[in-house]
PDB file of C-alpha atoms in Angstrom:
ATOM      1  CA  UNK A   1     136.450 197.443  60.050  1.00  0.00           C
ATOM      2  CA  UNK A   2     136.963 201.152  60.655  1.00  0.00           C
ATOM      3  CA  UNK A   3     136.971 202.692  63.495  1.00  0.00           C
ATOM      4  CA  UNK A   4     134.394 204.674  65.207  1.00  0.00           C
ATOM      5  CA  UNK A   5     134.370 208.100  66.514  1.00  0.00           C
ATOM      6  CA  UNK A   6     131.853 210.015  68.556  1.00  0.00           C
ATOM      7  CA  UNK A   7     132.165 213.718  67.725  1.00  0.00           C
ATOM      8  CA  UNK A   8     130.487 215.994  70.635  1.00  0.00           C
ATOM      9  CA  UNK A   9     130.421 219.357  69.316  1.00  0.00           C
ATOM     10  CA  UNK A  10     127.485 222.231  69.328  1.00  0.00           C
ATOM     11  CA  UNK A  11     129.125 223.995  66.905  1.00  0.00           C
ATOM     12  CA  UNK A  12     127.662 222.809  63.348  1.00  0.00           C
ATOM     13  CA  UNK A  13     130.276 224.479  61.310  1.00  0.00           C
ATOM     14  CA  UNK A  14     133.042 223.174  63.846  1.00  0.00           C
ATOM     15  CA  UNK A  15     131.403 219.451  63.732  1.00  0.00           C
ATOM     16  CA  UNK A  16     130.742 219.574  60.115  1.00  0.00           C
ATOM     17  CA  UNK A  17     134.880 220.396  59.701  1.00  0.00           C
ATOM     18  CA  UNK A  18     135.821 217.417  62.123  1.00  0.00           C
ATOM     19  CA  UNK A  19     133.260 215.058  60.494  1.00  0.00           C
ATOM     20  CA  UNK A  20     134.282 215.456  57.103  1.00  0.00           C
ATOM     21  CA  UNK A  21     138.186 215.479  58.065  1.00  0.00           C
ATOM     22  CA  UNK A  22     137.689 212.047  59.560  1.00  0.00           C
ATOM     23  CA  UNK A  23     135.949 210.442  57.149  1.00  0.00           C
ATOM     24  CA  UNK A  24     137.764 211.545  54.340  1.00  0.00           C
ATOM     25  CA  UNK A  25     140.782 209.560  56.753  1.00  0.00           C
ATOM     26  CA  UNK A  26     138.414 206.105  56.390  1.00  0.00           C
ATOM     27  CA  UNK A  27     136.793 206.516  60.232  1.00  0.00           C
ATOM     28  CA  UNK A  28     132.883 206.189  60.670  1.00  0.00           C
ATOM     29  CA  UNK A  29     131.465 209.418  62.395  1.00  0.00           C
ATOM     30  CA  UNK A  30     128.844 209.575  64.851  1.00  0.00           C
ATOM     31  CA  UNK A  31     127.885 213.493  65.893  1.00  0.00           C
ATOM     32  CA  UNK A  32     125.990 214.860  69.166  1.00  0.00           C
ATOM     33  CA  UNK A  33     125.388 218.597  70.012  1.00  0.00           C
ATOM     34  CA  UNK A  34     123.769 217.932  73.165  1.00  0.00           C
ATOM     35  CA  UNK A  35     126.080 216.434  76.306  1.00  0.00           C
ATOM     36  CA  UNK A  36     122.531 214.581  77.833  1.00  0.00           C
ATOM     37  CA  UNK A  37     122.490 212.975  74.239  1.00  0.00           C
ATOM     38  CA  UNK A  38     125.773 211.964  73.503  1.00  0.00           C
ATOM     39  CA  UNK A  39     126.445 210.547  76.660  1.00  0.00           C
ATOM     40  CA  UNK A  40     123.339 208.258  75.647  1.00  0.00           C
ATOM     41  CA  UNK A  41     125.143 207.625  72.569  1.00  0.00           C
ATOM     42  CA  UNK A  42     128.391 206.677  74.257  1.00  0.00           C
ATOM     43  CA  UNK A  43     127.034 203.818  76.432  1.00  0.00           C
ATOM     44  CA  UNK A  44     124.575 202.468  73.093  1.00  0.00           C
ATOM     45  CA  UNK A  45     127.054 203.187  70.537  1.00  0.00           C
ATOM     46  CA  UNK A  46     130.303 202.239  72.293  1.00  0.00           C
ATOM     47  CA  UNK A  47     132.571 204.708  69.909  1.00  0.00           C
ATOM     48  CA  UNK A  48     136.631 203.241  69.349  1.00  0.00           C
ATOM     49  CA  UNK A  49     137.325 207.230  70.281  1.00  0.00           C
ATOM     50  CA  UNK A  50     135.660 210.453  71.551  1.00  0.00           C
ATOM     51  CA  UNK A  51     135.873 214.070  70.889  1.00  0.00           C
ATOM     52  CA  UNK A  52     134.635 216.224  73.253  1.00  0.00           C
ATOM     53  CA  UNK A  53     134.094 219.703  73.141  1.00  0.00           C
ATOM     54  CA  UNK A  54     133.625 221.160  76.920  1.00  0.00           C
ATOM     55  CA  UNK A  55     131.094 223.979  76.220  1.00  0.00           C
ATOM     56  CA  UNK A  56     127.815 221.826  75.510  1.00  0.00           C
ATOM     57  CA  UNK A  57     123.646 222.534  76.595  1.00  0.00           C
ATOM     58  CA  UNK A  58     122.620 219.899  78.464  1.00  0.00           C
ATOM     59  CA  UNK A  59     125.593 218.725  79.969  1.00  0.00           C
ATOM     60  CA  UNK A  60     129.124 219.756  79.581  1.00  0.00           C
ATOM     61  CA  UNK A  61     132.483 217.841  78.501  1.00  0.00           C
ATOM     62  CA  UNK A  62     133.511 217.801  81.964  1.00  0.00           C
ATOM     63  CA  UNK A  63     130.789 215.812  83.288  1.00  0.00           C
ATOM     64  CA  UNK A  64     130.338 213.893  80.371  1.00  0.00           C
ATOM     65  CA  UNK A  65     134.259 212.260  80.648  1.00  0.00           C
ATOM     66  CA  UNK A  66     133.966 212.120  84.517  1.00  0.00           C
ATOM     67  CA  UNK A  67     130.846 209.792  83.763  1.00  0.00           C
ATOM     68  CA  UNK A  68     132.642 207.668  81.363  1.00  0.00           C
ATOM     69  CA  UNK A  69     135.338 207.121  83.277  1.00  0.00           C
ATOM     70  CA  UNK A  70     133.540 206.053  85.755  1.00  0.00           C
ATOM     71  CA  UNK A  71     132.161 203.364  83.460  1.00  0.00           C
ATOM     72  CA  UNK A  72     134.949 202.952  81.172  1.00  0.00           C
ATOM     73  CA  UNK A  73     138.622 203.762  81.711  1.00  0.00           C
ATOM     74  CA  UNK A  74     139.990 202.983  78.384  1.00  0.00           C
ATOM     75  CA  UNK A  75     138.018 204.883  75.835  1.00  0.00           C
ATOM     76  CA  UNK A  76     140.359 207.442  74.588  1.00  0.00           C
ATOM     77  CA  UNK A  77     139.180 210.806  74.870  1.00  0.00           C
ATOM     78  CA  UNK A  78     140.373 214.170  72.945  1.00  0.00           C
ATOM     79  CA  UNK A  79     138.347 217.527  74.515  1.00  0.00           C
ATOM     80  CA  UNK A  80     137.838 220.415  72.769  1.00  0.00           C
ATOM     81  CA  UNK A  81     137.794 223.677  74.093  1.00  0.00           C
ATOM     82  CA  UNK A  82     137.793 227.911  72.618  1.00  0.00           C
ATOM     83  CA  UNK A  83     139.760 229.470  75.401  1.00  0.00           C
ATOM     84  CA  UNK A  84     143.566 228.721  75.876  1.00  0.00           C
ATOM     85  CA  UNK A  85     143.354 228.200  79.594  1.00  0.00           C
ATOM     86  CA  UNK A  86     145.675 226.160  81.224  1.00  0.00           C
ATOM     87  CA  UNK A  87     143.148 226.024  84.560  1.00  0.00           C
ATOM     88  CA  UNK A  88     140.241 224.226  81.907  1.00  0.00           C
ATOM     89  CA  UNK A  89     143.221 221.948  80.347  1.00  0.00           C
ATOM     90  CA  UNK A  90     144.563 220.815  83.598  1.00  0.00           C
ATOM     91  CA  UNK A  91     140.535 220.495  84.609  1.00  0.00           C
ATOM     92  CA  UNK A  92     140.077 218.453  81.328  1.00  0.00           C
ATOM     93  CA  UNK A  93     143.059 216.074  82.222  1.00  0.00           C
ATOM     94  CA  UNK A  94     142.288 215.387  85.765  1.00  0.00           C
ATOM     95  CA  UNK A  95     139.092 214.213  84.750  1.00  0.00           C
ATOM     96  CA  UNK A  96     140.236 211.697  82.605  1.00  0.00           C
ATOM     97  CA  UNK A  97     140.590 213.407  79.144  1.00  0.00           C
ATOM     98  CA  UNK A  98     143.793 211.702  77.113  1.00  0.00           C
ATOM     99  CA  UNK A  99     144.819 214.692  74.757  1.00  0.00           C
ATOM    100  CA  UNK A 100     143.185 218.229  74.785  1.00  0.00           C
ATOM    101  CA  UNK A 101     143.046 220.862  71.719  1.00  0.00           C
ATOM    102  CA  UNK A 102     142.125 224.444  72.003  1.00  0.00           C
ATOM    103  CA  UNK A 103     140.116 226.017  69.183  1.00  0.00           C
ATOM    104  CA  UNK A 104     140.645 227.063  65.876  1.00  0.00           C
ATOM    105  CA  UNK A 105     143.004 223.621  65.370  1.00  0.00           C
ATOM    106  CA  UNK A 106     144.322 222.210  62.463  1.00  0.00           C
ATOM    107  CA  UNK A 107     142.494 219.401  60.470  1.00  0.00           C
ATOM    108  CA  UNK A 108     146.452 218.203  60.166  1.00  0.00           C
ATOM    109  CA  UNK A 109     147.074 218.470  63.976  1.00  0.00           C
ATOM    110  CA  UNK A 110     143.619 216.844  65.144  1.00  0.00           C
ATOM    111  CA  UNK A 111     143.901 213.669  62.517  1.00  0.00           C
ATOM    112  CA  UNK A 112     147.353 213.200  64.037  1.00  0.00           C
ATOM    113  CA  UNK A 113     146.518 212.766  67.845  1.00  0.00           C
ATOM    114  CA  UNK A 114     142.992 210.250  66.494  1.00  0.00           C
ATOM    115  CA  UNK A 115     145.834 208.280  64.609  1.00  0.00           C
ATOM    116  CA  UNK A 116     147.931 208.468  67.729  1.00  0.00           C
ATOM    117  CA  UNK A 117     145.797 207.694  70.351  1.00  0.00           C
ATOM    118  CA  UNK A 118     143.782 204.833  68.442  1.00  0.00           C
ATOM    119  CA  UNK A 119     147.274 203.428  67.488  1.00  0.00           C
ATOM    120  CA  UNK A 120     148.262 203.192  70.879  1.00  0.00           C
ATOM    121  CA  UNK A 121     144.713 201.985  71.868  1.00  0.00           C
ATOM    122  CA  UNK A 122     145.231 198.862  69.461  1.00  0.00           C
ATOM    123  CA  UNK A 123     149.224 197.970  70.455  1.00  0.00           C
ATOM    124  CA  UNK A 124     148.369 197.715  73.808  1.00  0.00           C
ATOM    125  CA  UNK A 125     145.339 195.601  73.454  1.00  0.00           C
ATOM    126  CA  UNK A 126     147.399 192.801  71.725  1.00  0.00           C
ATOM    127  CA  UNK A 127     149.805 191.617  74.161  1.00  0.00           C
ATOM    128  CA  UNK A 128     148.927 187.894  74.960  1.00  0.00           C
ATOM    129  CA  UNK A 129     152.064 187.230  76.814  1.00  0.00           C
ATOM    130  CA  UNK A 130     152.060 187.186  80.416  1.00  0.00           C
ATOM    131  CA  UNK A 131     153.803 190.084  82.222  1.00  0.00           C
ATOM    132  CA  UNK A 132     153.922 191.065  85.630  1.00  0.00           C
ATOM    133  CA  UNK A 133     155.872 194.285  87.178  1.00  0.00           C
ATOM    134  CA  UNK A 134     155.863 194.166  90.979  1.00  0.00           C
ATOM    135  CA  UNK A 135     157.234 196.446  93.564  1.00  0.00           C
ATOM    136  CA  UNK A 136     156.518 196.611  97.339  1.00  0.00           C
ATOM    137  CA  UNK A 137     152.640 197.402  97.403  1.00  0.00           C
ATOM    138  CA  UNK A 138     152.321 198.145  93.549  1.00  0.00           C
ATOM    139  CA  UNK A 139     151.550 195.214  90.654  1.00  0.00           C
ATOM    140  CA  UNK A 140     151.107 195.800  87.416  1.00  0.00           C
ATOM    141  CA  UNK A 141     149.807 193.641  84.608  1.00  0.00           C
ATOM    142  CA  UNK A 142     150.998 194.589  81.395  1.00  0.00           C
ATOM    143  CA  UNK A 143     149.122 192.047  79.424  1.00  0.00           C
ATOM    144  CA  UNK A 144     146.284 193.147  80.987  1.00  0.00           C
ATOM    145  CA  UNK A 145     146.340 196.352  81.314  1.00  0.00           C
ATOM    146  CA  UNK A 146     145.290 196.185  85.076  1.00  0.00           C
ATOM    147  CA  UNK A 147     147.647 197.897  88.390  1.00  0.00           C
ATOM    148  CA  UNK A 148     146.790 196.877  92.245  1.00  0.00           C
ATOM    149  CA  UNK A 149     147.715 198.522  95.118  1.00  0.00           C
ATOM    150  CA  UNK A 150     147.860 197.032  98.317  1.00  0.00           C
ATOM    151  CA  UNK A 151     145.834 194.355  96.337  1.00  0.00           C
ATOM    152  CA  UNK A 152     142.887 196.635  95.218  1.00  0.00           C
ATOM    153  CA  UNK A 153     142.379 196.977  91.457  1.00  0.00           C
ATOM    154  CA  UNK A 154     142.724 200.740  90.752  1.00  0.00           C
ATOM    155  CA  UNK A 155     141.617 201.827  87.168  1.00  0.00           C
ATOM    156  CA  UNK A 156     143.636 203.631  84.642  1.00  0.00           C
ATOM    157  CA  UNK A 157     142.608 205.894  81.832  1.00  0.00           C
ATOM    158  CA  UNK A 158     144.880 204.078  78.855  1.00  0.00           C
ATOM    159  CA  UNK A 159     146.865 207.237  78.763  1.00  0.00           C
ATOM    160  CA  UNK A 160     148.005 206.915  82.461  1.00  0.00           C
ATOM    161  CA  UNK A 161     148.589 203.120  81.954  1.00  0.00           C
ATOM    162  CA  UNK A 162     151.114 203.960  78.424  1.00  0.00           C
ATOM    163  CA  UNK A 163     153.063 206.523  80.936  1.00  0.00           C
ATOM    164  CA  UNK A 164     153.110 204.139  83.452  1.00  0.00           C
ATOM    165  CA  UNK A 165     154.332 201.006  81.409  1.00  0.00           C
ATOM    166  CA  UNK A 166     156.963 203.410  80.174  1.00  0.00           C
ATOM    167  CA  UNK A 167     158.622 204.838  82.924  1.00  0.00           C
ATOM    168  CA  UNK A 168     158.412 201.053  84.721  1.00  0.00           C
ATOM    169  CA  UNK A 169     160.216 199.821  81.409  1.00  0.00           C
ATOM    170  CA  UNK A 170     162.787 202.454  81.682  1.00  0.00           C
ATOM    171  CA  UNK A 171     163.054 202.301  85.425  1.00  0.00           C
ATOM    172  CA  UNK A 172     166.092 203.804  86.599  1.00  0.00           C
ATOM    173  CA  UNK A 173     166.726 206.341  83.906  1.00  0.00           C
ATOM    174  CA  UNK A 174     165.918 209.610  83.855  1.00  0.00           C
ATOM    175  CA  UNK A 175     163.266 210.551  80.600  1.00  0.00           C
ATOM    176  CA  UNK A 176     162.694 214.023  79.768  1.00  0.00           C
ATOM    177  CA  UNK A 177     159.149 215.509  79.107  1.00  0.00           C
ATOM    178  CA  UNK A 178     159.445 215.646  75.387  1.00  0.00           C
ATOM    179  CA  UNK A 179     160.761 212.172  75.194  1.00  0.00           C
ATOM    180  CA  UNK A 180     157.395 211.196  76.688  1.00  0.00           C
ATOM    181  CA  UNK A 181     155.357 213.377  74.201  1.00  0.00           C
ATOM    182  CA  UNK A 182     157.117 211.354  72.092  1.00  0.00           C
ATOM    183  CA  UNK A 183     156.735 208.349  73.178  1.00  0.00           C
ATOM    184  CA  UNK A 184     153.946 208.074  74.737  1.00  0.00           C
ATOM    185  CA  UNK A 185     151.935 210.510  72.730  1.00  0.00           C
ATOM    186  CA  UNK A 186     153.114 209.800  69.497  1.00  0.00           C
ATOM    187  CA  UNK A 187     153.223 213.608  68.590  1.00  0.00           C
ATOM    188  CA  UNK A 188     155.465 214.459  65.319  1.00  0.00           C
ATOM    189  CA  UNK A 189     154.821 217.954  66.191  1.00  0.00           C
ATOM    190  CA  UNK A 190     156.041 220.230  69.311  1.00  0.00           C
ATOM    191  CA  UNK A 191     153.509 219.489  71.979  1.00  0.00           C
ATOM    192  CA  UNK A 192     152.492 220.981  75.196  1.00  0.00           C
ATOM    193  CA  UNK A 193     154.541 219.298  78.050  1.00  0.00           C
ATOM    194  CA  UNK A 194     151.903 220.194  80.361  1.00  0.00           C
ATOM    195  CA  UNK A 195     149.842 217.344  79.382  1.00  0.00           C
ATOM    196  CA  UNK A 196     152.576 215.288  80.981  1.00  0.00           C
ATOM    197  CA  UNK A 197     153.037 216.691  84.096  1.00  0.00           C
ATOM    198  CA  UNK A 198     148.914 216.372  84.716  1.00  0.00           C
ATOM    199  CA  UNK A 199     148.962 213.055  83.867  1.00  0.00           C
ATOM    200  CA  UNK A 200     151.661 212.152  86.380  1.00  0.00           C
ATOM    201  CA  UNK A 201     149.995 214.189  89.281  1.00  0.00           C
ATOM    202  CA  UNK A 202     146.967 211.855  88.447  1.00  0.00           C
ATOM    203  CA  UNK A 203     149.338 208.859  88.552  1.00  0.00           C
ATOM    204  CA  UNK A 204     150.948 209.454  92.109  1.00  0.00           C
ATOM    205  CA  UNK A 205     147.319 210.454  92.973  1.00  0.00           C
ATOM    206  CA  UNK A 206     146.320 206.865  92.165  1.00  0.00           C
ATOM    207  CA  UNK A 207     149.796 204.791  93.536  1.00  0.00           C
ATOM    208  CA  UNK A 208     151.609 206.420  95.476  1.00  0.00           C
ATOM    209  CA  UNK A 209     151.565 206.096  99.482  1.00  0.00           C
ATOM    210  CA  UNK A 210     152.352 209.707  99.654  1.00  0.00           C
ATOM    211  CA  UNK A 211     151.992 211.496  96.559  1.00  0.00           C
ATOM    212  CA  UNK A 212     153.255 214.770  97.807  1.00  0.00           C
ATOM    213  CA  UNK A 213     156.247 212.476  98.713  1.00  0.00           C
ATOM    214  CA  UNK A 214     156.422 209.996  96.094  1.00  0.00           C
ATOM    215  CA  UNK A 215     158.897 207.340  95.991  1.00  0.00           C
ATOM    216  CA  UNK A 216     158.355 205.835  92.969  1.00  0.00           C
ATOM    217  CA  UNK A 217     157.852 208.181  90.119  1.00  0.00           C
ATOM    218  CA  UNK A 218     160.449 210.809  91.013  1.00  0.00           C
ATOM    219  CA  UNK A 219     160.998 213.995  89.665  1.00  0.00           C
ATOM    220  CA  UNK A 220     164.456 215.056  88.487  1.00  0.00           C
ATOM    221  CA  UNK A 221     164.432 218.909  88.414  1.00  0.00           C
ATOM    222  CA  UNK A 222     164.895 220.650  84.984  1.00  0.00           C
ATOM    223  CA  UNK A 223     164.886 217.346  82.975  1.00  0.00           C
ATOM    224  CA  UNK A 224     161.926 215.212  83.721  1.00  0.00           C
ATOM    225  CA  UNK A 225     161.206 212.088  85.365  1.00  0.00           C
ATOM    226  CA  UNK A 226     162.713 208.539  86.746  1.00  0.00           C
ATOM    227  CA  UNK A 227     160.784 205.984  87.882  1.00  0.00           C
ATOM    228  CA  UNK A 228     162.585 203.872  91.136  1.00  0.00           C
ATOM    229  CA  UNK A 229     164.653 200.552  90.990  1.00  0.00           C
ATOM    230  CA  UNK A 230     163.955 197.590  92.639  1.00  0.00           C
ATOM    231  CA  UNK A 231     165.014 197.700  96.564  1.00  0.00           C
TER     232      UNK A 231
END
């Protein structure tokens, strides 16, 4: 079955570019031009991935990923937006956006991050086996997808969870930004390291005891990031 993607653009020529890009790739297109409509859309339709341009009538991007996060942390969501500003990217990302692409893209570049994201979407959904990480007041569940902090279930966009899983699995060693793009992104192409640093803020935001402080992701100036060993 091919997966579905809910394009949220106002732009007809911009939507009408996406559309046809995707579905010449074998995905089924749904569009919106209005954010009070699409978010209807979202909760009927229940889309495999979202586009989502920020400058909408009705409602914008912003407020339509802060309400689906609320209701659903693992839809993976790309936003759109025409102004290179690194204030409305880091905006986008803390409100739960996965990927972000200013405006005039590349078909090229925005196929790659849908095949990247929904690839990573469908790995990590098909992990029966059992596996728990656990470390003073933080769990996580690999197999299902689920962290707990001091026993309370805190959700994860499924960006945040692929970082996390990663850094746990390579505890102890230092990994540089790009070797998360890479990783963790999937991107074949130079990416904007930015994205990572957001999406670790967000992290220590959500399990650390003191993020300004943390203790376990830990930054290693000039290179990247470590995540701590056991003891």
């Amino acid at each position: 079955m091919s997966k579905r993607i809910m394009v949220v653009e106002d732009e007809e020529a911009i939507a009408r570019l996406i559309s046809y890009n995707l579905q010449k790739e074998g995905y089924e297109v749904q569009v919106s031009g209005d954010g009070l409509d699409a978010l209807r859309k979202i909760r009927s339709e229940k889309p495999d991935l979202l586009i989502l341009d920020i400058m909408l009538p009705g409602m914008d991007g912003y407020e339509i990923c802060q309400a689906v996060r609320k209701e659903d942390s693992s839809l993976p969501v790309i936003m759109l937006s025409a102004r290179d500003d690194e204030l409305d990217k880091i905006l986008g990302l803390e409100l739960g956006g996965d990927d972000y692409l200013t405006k005039p893209f590349s078909p090229r570049e925005l196929i790659a991050r849908v095949r990247a994201l929904l690839r990573r979407a469908q790995t990590t959904h098909a992990a029966p086996d059992h596996e728990t990480f656990l470390i003073d007041r933080l769990a996580v569940d690999f197999s299902g997808r689920e962290i707990s902090v001091n026993d309370q279930i805190v959700p994860l966009t499924p960006k945040e969870f692929e970082l996390l899983e990663y850094l746990i699995r390579h505890r102890g060693k230092v990994v540089s930004r790009d070797q998360l793009l890479d990783r963790v992104w999937n991107y074949d192409f130079a990416g904007d390291t930015r994205i990572v640093d957001v999406h670790i803020s967000r992290l220590r935001e959500k399990i650390e005891p003191d993020p300004k402080n943390p203790s376990y992701i830990q930054t290693v100036r000039g290179v990247g990031y470590r995540f701590k060993e056991r003891g």
